[in-house]
Amino acid sequence: MTLRPKDFEPKPDLPHEVSTGRWFIGGVIVAALLVAGNLFFRQIAGPSFALGFGCGMFFLGIFIRLKYGRWI
């Protein structure tokens, strides 16, 4: 069986099609940023502001992920 050049053409990527590995790495990065931001603001402005900041960053990250199909 001979492979023609068209067999090697790359398939077009869908905007929201991301491998599980990239999801995992993106999730670890976002979680690390959330923890760091939460600890940082807890020292400065108190727990309630840190909790609000963490939730805001979480939903902002999810929004960016769903809208643009990538992390940050």
PDB file of N, CA and C in Angstrom:
ATOM      1  N   MET A   1       0.844  -1.182   0.000  1.00  0.00           N
ATOM      2  CA  MET A   1       0.000   0.000   0.000  1.00  0.00           C
ATOM      3  C   MET A   1       0.894   1.252   0.000  1.00  0.00           C
ATOM      4  N   THR A   2       0.593   2.158  -0.898  1.00  0.00           N
ATOM      5  CA  THR A   2       1.381   3.393  -0.994  1.00  0.00           C
ATOM      6  C   THR A   2       0.595   4.542  -0.378  1.00  0.00           C
ATOM      7  N   LEU A   3       1.301   5.349   0.397  1.00  0.00           N
ATOM      8  CA  LEU A   3       0.663   6.512   1.006  1.00  0.00           C
ATOM      9  C   LEU A   3       0.843   7.716   0.104  1.00  0.00           C
ATOM     10  N   ARG A   4      -0.258   8.325  -0.215  1.00  0.00           N
ATOM     11  CA  ARG A   4      -0.193   9.526  -1.043  1.00  0.00           C
ATOM     12  C   ARG A   4       0.056  10.743  -0.158  1.00  0.00           C
ATOM     13  N   PRO A   5       0.568  11.841  -0.723  1.00  0.00           N
ATOM     14  CA  PRO A   5       0.846  13.038   0.095  1.00  0.00           C
ATOM     15  C   PRO A   5      -0.383  13.563   0.846  1.00  0.00           C
ATOM     16  N   LYS A   6      -1.577  13.388   0.283  1.00  0.00           N
ATOM     17  CA  LYS A   6      -2.749  13.929   0.969  1.00  0.00           C
ATOM     18  C   LYS A   6      -3.029  13.188   2.288  1.00  0.00           C
ATOM     19  N   ASP A   7      -2.480  11.975   2.443  1.00  0.00           N
ATOM     20  CA  ASP A   7      -2.656  11.257   3.701  1.00  0.00           C
ATOM     21  C   ASP A   7      -1.901  11.925   4.847  1.00  0.00           C
ATOM     22  N   PHE A   8      -0.932  12.764   4.512  1.00  0.00           N
ATOM     23  CA  PHE A   8      -0.118  13.398   5.547  1.00  0.00           C
ATOM     24  C   PHE A   8      -0.541  14.836   5.851  1.00  0.00           C
ATOM     25  N   GLU A   9      -1.600  15.293   5.202  1.00  0.00           N
ATOM     26  CA  GLU A   9      -2.050  16.661   5.472  1.00  0.00           C
ATOM     27  C   GLU A   9      -2.568  16.747   6.907  1.00  0.00           C
ATOM     28  N   PRO A  10      -2.163  17.802   7.630  1.00  0.00           N
ATOM     29  CA  PRO A  10      -2.641  17.936   9.006  1.00  0.00           C
ATOM     30  C   PRO A  10      -4.137  18.237   9.041  1.00  0.00           C
ATOM     31  N   LYS A  11      -4.793  17.645   9.996  1.00  0.00           N
ATOM     32  CA  LYS A  11      -6.225  17.906  10.137  1.00  0.00           C
ATOM     33  C   LYS A  11      -6.410  19.260  10.826  1.00  0.00           C
ATOM     34  N   PRO A  12      -7.419  20.029  10.435  1.00  0.00           N
ATOM     35  CA  PRO A  12      -7.619  21.332  11.079  1.00  0.00           C
ATOM     36  C   PRO A  12      -8.019  21.161  12.545  1.00  0.00           C
ATOM     37  N   ASP A  13      -7.423  21.968  13.403  1.00  0.00           N
ATOM     38  CA  ASP A  13      -7.737  21.895  14.824  1.00  0.00           C
ATOM     39  C   ASP A  13      -9.005  22.672  15.123  1.00  0.00           C
ATOM     40  N   LEU A  14      -9.848  22.089  15.937  1.00  0.00           N
ATOM     41  CA  LEU A  14     -11.014  22.820  16.409  1.00  0.00           C
ATOM     42  C   LEU A  14     -10.574  23.755  17.526  1.00  0.00           C
ATOM     43  N   PRO A  15     -11.210  24.926  17.657  1.00  0.00           N
ATOM     44  CA  PRO A  15     -10.731  25.887  18.656  1.00  0.00           C
ATOM     45  C   PRO A  15     -10.796  25.375  20.090  1.00  0.00           C
ATOM     46  N   HIS A  16     -11.750  24.498  20.396  1.00  0.00           N
ATOM     47  CA  HIS A  16     -11.892  24.050  21.781  1.00  0.00           C
ATOM     48  C   HIS A  16     -11.330  22.645  21.996  1.00  0.00           C
ATOM     49  N   GLU A  17     -10.648  22.123  20.966  1.00  0.00           N
ATOM     50  CA  GLU A  17     -10.123  20.772  21.076  1.00  0.00           C
ATOM     51  C   GLU A  17      -8.721  20.823  21.686  1.00  0.00           C
ATOM     52  N   VAL A  18      -8.618  20.429  22.943  1.00  0.00           N
ATOM     53  CA  VAL A  18      -7.342  20.471  23.656  1.00  0.00           C
ATOM     54  C   VAL A  18      -7.119  19.112  24.296  1.00  0.00           C
ATOM     55  N   SER A  19      -5.890  18.651  24.260  1.00  0.00           N
ATOM     56  CA  SER A  19      -5.594  17.350  24.837  1.00  0.00           C
ATOM     57  C   SER A  19      -5.712  17.378  26.357  1.00  0.00           C
ATOM     58  N   THR A  20      -5.864  16.207  26.956  1.00  0.00           N
ATOM     59  CA  THR A  20      -6.018  16.113  28.401  1.00  0.00           C
ATOM     60  C   THR A  20      -4.786  16.612  29.127  1.00  0.00           C
ATOM     61  N   GLY A  21      -3.618  16.374  28.558  1.00  0.00           N
ATOM     62  CA  GLY A  21      -2.378  16.833  29.180  1.00  0.00           C
ATOM     63  C   GLY A  21      -2.325  18.345  29.299  1.00  0.00           C
ATOM     64  N   ARG A  22      -2.751  19.039  28.250  1.00  0.00           N
ATOM     65  CA  ARG A  22      -2.751  20.500  28.306  1.00  0.00           C
ATOM     66  C   ARG A  22      -3.795  20.996  29.298  1.00  0.00           C
ATOM     67  N   TRP A  23      -4.930  20.324  29.379  1.00  0.00           N
ATOM     68  CA  TRP A  23      -5.935  20.678  30.392  1.00  0.00           C
ATOM     69  C   TRP A  23      -5.329  20.544  31.784  1.00  0.00           C
ATOM     70  N   PHE A  24      -4.626  19.456  32.019  1.00  0.00           N
ATOM     71  CA  PHE A  24      -4.051  19.198  33.339  1.00  0.00           C
ATOM     72  C   PHE A  24      -3.007  20.251  33.694  1.00  0.00           C
ATOM     73  N   ILE A  25      -2.107  20.541  32.748  1.00  0.00           N
ATOM     74  CA  ILE A  25      -1.056  21.532  33.006  1.00  0.00           C
ATOM     75  C   ILE A  25      -1.677  22.906  33.232  1.00  0.00           C
ATOM     76  N   GLY A  26      -2.653  23.267  32.415  1.00  0.00           N
ATOM     77  CA  GLY A  26      -3.335  24.546  32.598  1.00  0.00           C
ATOM     78  C   GLY A  26      -4.026  24.622  33.947  1.00  0.00           C
ATOM     79  N   GLY A  27      -4.650  23.534  34.355  1.00  0.00           N
ATOM     80  CA  GLY A  27      -5.318  23.497  35.654  1.00  0.00           C
ATOM     81  C   GLY A  27      -4.346  23.648  36.808  1.00  0.00           C
ATOM     82  N   VAL A  28      -3.175  23.002  36.694  1.00  0.00           N
ATOM     83  CA  VAL A  28      -2.155  23.121  37.748  1.00  0.00           C
ATOM     84  C   VAL A  28      -1.653  24.556  37.839  1.00  0.00           C
ATOM     85  N   ILE A  29      -1.421  25.198  36.691  1.00  0.00           N
ATOM     86  CA  ILE A  29      -0.941  26.581  36.678  1.00  0.00           C
ATOM     87  C   ILE A  29      -1.985  27.509  37.312  1.00  0.00           C
ATOM     88  N   VAL A  30      -3.251  27.352  36.908  1.00  0.00           N
ATOM     89  CA  VAL A  30      -4.306  28.209  37.455  1.00  0.00           C
ATOM     90  C   VAL A  30      -4.449  27.981  38.960  1.00  0.00           C
ATOM     91  N   ALA A  31      -4.384  26.720  39.397  1.00  0.00           N
ATOM     92  CA  ALA A  31      -4.502  26.430  40.831  1.00  0.00           C
ATOM     93  C   ALA A  31      -3.345  27.058  41.608  1.00  0.00           C
ATOM     94  N   ALA A  32      -2.126  26.978  41.061  1.00  0.00           N
ATOM     95  CA  ALA A  32      -0.974  27.583  41.739  1.00  0.00           C
ATOM     96  C   ALA A  32      -1.126  29.096  41.831  1.00  0.00           C
ATOM     97  N   LEU A  33      -1.611  29.725  40.767  1.00  0.00           N
ATOM     98  CA  LEU A  33      -1.826  31.176  40.799  1.00  0.00           C
ATOM     99  C   LEU A  33      -2.893  31.547  41.823  1.00  0.00           C
ATOM    100  N   LEU A  34      -3.959  30.747  41.897  1.00  0.00           N
ATOM    101  CA  LEU A  34      -5.019  31.018  42.867  1.00  0.00           C
ATOM    102  C   LEU A  34      -4.494  30.919  44.297  1.00  0.00           C
ATOM    103  N   VAL A  35      -3.745  29.874  44.585  1.00  0.00           N
ATOM    104  CA  VAL A  35      -3.214  29.688  45.938  1.00  0.00           C
ATOM    105  C   VAL A  35      -2.257  30.825  46.292  1.00  0.00           C
ATOM    106  N   ALA A  36      -1.372  31.174  45.351  1.00  0.00           N
ATOM    107  CA  ALA A  36      -0.409  32.249  45.612  1.00  0.00           C
ATOM    108  C   ALA A  36      -1.127  33.585  45.838  1.00  0.00           C
ATOM    109  N   GLY A  37      -2.097  33.894  44.987  1.00  0.00           N
ATOM    110  CA  GLY A  37      -2.843  35.141  45.144  1.00  0.00           C
ATOM    111  C   GLY A  37      -3.637  35.169  46.433  1.00  0.00           C
ATOM    112  N   ASN A  38      -4.220  34.040  46.784  1.00  0.00           N
ATOM    113  CA  ASN A  38      -5.004  33.953  48.012  1.00  0.00           C
ATOM    114  C   ASN A  38      -4.119  34.190  49.240  1.00  0.00           C
ATOM    115  N   LEU A  39      -2.966  33.532  49.288  1.00  0.00           N
ATOM    116  CA  LEU A  39      -2.055  33.709  50.428  1.00  0.00           C
ATOM    117  C   LEU A  39      -1.521  35.139  50.491  1.00  0.00           C
ATOM    118  N   PHE A  40      -1.192  35.695  49.326  1.00  0.00           N
ATOM    119  CA  PHE A  40      -0.641  37.048  49.273  1.00  0.00           C
ATOM    120  C   PHE A  40      -1.646  38.070  49.801  1.00  0.00           C
ATOM    121  N   PHE A  41      -2.879  38.004  49.308  1.00  0.00           N
ATOM    122  CA  PHE A  41      -3.876  38.993  49.714  1.00  0.00           C
ATOM    123  C   PHE A  41      -4.391  38.743  51.127  1.00  0.00           C
ATOM    124  N   ARG A  42      -4.309  37.515  51.594  1.00  0.00           N
ATOM    125  CA  ARG A  42      -4.739  37.244  52.965  1.00  0.00           C
ATOM    126  C   ARG A  42      -3.820  37.972  53.951  1.00  0.00           C
ATOM    127  N   GLN A  43      -2.541  38.061  53.623  1.00  0.00           N
ATOM    128  CA  GLN A  43      -1.598  38.767  54.485  1.00  0.00           C
ATOM    129  C   GLN A  43      -1.872  40.271  54.476  1.00  0.00           C
ATOM    130  N   ILE A  44      -2.309  40.805  53.338  1.00  0.00           N
ATOM    131  CA  ILE A  44      -2.463  42.256  53.204  1.00  0.00           C
ATOM    132  C   ILE A  44      -3.855  42.728  53.630  1.00  0.00           C
ATOM    133  N   ALA A  45      -4.892  42.118  53.068  1.00  0.00           N
ATOM    134  CA  ALA A  45      -6.222  42.708  53.186  1.00  0.00           C
ATOM    135  C   ALA A  45      -7.222  41.858  53.966  1.00  0.00           C
ATOM    136  N   GLY A  46      -6.802  40.711  54.468  1.00  0.00           N
ATOM    137  CA  GLY A  46      -7.735  39.904  55.242  1.00  0.00           C
ATOM    138  C   GLY A  46      -8.369  38.807  54.418  1.00  0.00           C
ATOM    139  N   PRO A  47      -8.981  37.828  55.114  1.00  0.00           N
ATOM    140  CA  PRO A  47      -9.483  36.629  54.437  1.00  0.00           C
ATOM    141  C   PRO A  47     -10.634  36.886  53.473  1.00  0.00           C
ATOM    142  N   SER A  48     -11.526  37.821  53.770  1.00  0.00           N
ATOM    143  CA  SER A  48     -12.695  37.994  52.903  1.00  0.00           C
ATOM    144  C   SER A  48     -12.275  38.519  51.530  1.00  0.00           C
ATOM    145  N   PHE A  49     -11.335  39.458  51.502  1.00  0.00           N
ATOM    146  CA  PHE A  49     -10.861  39.970  50.216  1.00  0.00           C
ATOM    147  C   PHE A  49     -10.123  38.880  49.443  1.00  0.00           C
ATOM    148  N   ALA A  50      -9.341  38.082  50.158  1.00  0.00           N
ATOM    149  CA  ALA A  50      -8.599  37.007  49.494  1.00  0.00           C
ATOM    150  C   ALA A  50      -9.552  35.990  48.876  1.00  0.00           C
ATOM    151  N   LEU A  51     -10.621  35.673  49.579  1.00  0.00           N
ATOM    152  CA  LEU A  51     -11.602  34.722  49.047  1.00  0.00           C
ATOM    153  C   LEU A  51     -12.286  35.292  47.809  1.00  0.00           C
ATOM    154  N   GLY A  52     -12.670  36.561  47.876  1.00  0.00           N
ATOM    155  CA  GLY A  52     -13.296  37.206  46.721  1.00  0.00           C
ATOM    156  C   GLY A  52     -12.364  37.268  45.527  1.00  0.00           C
ATOM    157  N   PHE A  53     -11.101  37.585  45.789  1.00  0.00           N
ATOM    158  CA  PHE A  53     -10.107  37.654  44.716  1.00  0.00           C
ATOM    159  C   PHE A  53      -9.926  36.277  44.076  1.00  0.00           C
ATOM    160  N   GLY A  54      -9.819  35.238  44.910  1.00  0.00           N
ATOM    161  CA  GLY A  54      -9.639  33.884  44.392  1.00  0.00           C
ATOM    162  C   GLY A  54     -10.807  33.439  43.528  1.00  0.00           C
ATOM    163  N   CYS A  55     -12.025  33.701  43.980  1.00  0.00           N
ATOM    164  CA  CYS A  55     -13.209  33.324  43.199  1.00  0.00           C
ATOM    165  C   CYS A  55     -13.257  34.100  41.887  1.00  0.00           C
ATOM    166  N   GLY A  56     -12.933  35.397  41.962  1.00  0.00           N
ATOM    167  CA  GLY A  56     -12.932  36.219  40.752  1.00  0.00           C
ATOM    168  C   GLY A  56     -11.927  35.712  39.731  1.00  0.00           C
ATOM    169  N   MET A  57     -10.721  35.370  40.186  1.00  0.00           N
ATOM    170  CA  MET A  57      -9.697  34.861  39.277  1.00  0.00           C
ATOM    171  C   MET A  57     -10.108  33.507  38.691  1.00  0.00           C
ATOM    172  N   PHE A  58     -10.749  32.679  39.511  1.00  0.00           N
ATOM    173  CA  PHE A  58     -11.198  31.372  39.043  1.00  0.00           C
ATOM    174  C   PHE A  58     -12.192  31.528  37.891  1.00  0.00           C
ATOM    175  N   PHE A  59     -13.212  32.375  38.100  1.00  0.00           N
ATOM    176  CA  PHE A  59     -14.230  32.537  37.059  1.00  0.00           C
ATOM    177  C   PHE A  59     -13.677  33.268  35.840  1.00  0.00           C
ATOM    178  N   LEU A  60     -12.717  34.187  36.050  1.00  0.00           N
ATOM    179  CA  LEU A  60     -12.078  34.839  34.918  1.00  0.00           C
ATOM    180  C   LEU A  60     -11.292  33.816  34.093  1.00  0.00           C
ATOM    181  N   GLY A  61     -10.575  32.912  34.775  1.00  0.00           N
ATOM    182  CA  GLY A  61      -9.835  31.873  34.069  1.00  0.00           C
ATOM    183  C   GLY A  61     -10.747  30.951  33.277  1.00  0.00           C
ATOM    184  N   ILE A  62     -11.866  30.552  33.875  1.00  0.00           N
ATOM    185  CA  ILE A  62     -12.818  29.690  33.160  1.00  0.00           C
ATOM    186  C   ILE A  62     -13.400  30.424  31.951  1.00  0.00           C
ATOM    187  N   PHE A  63     -13.721  31.719  32.120  1.00  0.00           N
ATOM    188  CA  PHE A  63     -14.265  32.502  31.012  1.00  0.00           C
ATOM    189  C   PHE A  63     -13.268  32.566  29.848  1.00  0.00           C
ATOM    190  N   ILE A  64     -12.000  32.859  30.167  1.00  0.00           N
ATOM    191  CA  ILE A  64     -10.976  32.933  29.116  1.00  0.00           C
ATOM    192  C   ILE A  64     -10.818  31.576  28.442  1.00  0.00           C
ATOM    193  N   ARG A  65     -10.844  30.490  29.244  1.00  0.00           N
ATOM    194  CA  ARG A  65     -10.692  29.141  28.686  1.00  0.00           C
ATOM    195  C   ARG A  65     -11.818  28.817  27.717  1.00  0.00           C
ATOM    196  N   LEU A  66     -13.045  29.159  28.093  1.00  0.00           N
ATOM    197  CA  LEU A  66     -14.182  28.818  27.242  1.00  0.00           C
ATOM    198  C   LEU A  66     -14.262  29.727  26.013  1.00  0.00           C
ATOM    199  N   LYS A  67     -13.924  31.005  26.174  1.00  0.00           N
ATOM    200  CA  LYS A  67     -14.058  31.947  25.065  1.00  0.00           C
ATOM    201  C   LYS A  67     -12.948  31.772  24.030  1.00  0.00           C
ATOM    202  N   TYR A  68     -11.701  31.657  24.481  1.00  0.00           N
ATOM    203  CA  TYR A  68     -10.582  31.631  23.551  1.00  0.00           C
ATOM    204  C   TYR A  68      -9.978  30.236  23.361  1.00  0.00           C
ATOM    205  N   GLY A  69     -10.404  29.242  24.150  1.00  0.00           N
ATOM    206  CA  GLY A  69      -9.914  27.886  23.974  1.00  0.00           C
ATOM    207  C   GLY A  69      -8.493  27.683  24.437  1.00  0.00           C
ATOM    208  N   ARG A  70      -7.971  28.558  25.294  1.00  0.00           N
ATOM    209  CA  ARG A  70      -6.618  28.367  25.815  1.00  0.00           C
ATOM    210  C   ARG A  70      -6.533  29.030  27.178  1.00  0.00           C
ATOM    211  N   TRP A  71      -5.495  28.661  27.932  1.00  0.00           N
ATOM    212  CA  TRP A  71      -5.280  29.255  29.250  1.00  0.00           C
ATOM    213  C   TRP A  71      -4.403  30.483  29.093  1.00  0.00           C
ATOM    214  N   ILE A  72      -4.850  31.610  29.616  1.00  0.00           N
ATOM    215  CA  ILE A  72      -4.093  32.864  29.632  1.00  0.00           C
ATOM    216  C   ILE A  72      -3.494  33.197  28.269  1.00  0.00           C
TER     217      ILE A  72
END
